Coordinates of C-alpha atoms in Angstrom, one line a residue:
X125 CA 14.3 12.7 26.8
X126 CA 12.7 9.9 24.2
X127 CA 11.2 10.9 21.5
X128 CA 8.2 10.3 20.0
X129 CA 5.8 11.2 17.3
X130 CA 2.4 10.3 16.1
X131 CA 1.3 9.8 12.1
X132 CA -1.7 11.7 11.2
X133 CA -3.9 8.3 10.6
X134 CA -2.9 7.4 14.4
X135 CA -3.9 10.8 15.8
X136 CA -7.0 10.0 13.7
X137 CA -7.1 7.1 15.6
X138 CA -6.9 7.9 18.5
X139 CA -9.3 11.1 18.6
X140 CA -11.9 8.3 18.0
X141 CA -11.4 6.0 20.9
X142 CA -11.3 9.7 22.5
X143 CA -15.0 10.2 21.7
X144 CA -16.2 6.9 22.3
X145 CA -14.5 6.8 25.6
X146 CA -16.2 10.0 26.2
X147 CA -19.6 9.1 24.9
X148 CA -20.2 6.1 27.4
X149 CA -17.5 8.2 30.7
X150 CA -16.4 12.1 30.4
X151 CA -14.5 11.9 33.5
X152 CA -12.0 8.7 32.0
X153 CA -11.3 10.9 28.2
X154 CA -8.4 12.8 29.6
X155 CA -7.3 10.1 32.4
X156 CA -6.7 7.3 29.3
X157 CA -5.4 10.1 27.3
X158 CA -2.7 11.1 29.4
X159 CA -1.2 8.1 30.3
X160 CA -1.6 6.0 26.9
X161 CA 0.6 9.4 26.0
X162 CA 3.0 8.3 29.0
X163 CA 2.9 4.7 27.6
X164 CA 3.9 5.8 24.5
X165 CA 6.4 7.4 26.4
X166 CA 7.4 5.2 27.6
X167 CA 8.2 2.9 24.8
X168 CA 10.1 5.2 23.2
X169 CA 13.1 4.8 26.0
X170 CA 12.9 1.3 24.8
X171 CA 12.0 1.0 20.9
X172 CA 12.9 -2.3 20.2
X173 CA 11.5 -4.0 22.8
X174 CA 7.9 -4.3 20.9
X175 CA 7.2 -6.9 19.5
X176 CA 8.0 -7.5 15.4
X177 CA 4.4 -7.8 13.2
X178 CA 5.7 -9.2 10.2
X179 CA 2.8 -10.0 8.9
X180 CA 1.8 -6.5 9.2
X181 CA 2.7 -4.1 6.3
X182 CA 6.1 -2.3 7.0
X183 CA 6.6 -4.8 9.9
X184 CA 5.8 -2.0 12.1
X185 CA 6.5 -2.9 16.6
X186 CA 3.4 -3.2 18.5
X187 CA 2.7 -1.8 21.7
X188 CA -0.2 -3.2 24.0
X189 CA -2.5 -0.9 26.5
X190 CA -5.2 -1.8 27.8
X191 CA -7.3 -3.5 25.0
X192 CA -5.5 -1.0 22.3
X193 CA -2.7 -1.5 19.3
X194 CA -0.6 0.7 18.8
X195 CA 1.6 -0.2 15.9
X196 CA 5.2 1.8 15.5
X197 CA 8.4 2.4 13.5
X198 CA 11.8 3.3 15.5
X199 CA 13.4 6.2 13.9
X200 CA 16.9 8.1 14.4
X201 CA 16.6 11.3 15.9
X202 CA 18.7 13.6 13.8
X203 CA 19.1 15.8 16.0
X204 CA 20.9 14.1 18.8
X205 CA 21.2 10.6 16.7
X206 CA 19.0 8.4 19.4
X207 CA 16.2 6.2 19.1
X208 CA 12.4 7.8 18.3
X209 CA 9.4 5.7 17.5
X210 CA 6.0 7.2 15.4
X211 CA 3.4 5.9 16.8
X212 CA 2.1 4.3 12.8
X213 CA -1.6 2.9 14.0
X214 CA -4.0 2.6 17.3
X215 CA -6.3 0.1 17.0
X216 CA -8.6 -2.2 19.4
X217 CA -7.5 -5.8 20.2
X218 CA -11.2 -7.2 19.4
X219 CA -10.2 -5.4 15.6
X220 CA -8.7 -7.5 12.3
X221 CA -6.2 -5.2 12.5
X222 CA -4.6 -7.5 10.1
X223 CA -7.3 -6.6 7.3
X224 CA -7.0 -3.2 7.8
X225 CA -3.3 -3.1 8.0
X226 CA -1.0 -6.2 6.5
X227 CA 0.1 -6.3 3.0

């Protein structure tokens, strides 16, 4: 099964998004988080599918989900030699991503 992990920074961002969703619609939080993480798992199975964002620090790849952009790095799993992804940041697409995550 493809592996993914979430950095502490990205998890903090996901938590803030979840809190915002909860404040508007408490019943929507759990389905959103389940589907968002399912998108991470799906991308982990095809990690090179996401476009590279060379203008951003570390040139991460991007995964678009609803109005959010999850930036991720690809790594090699030491246990099985397969590729996995680490979600390094999550932003609303309307935010200035380059201003917050650029070189």
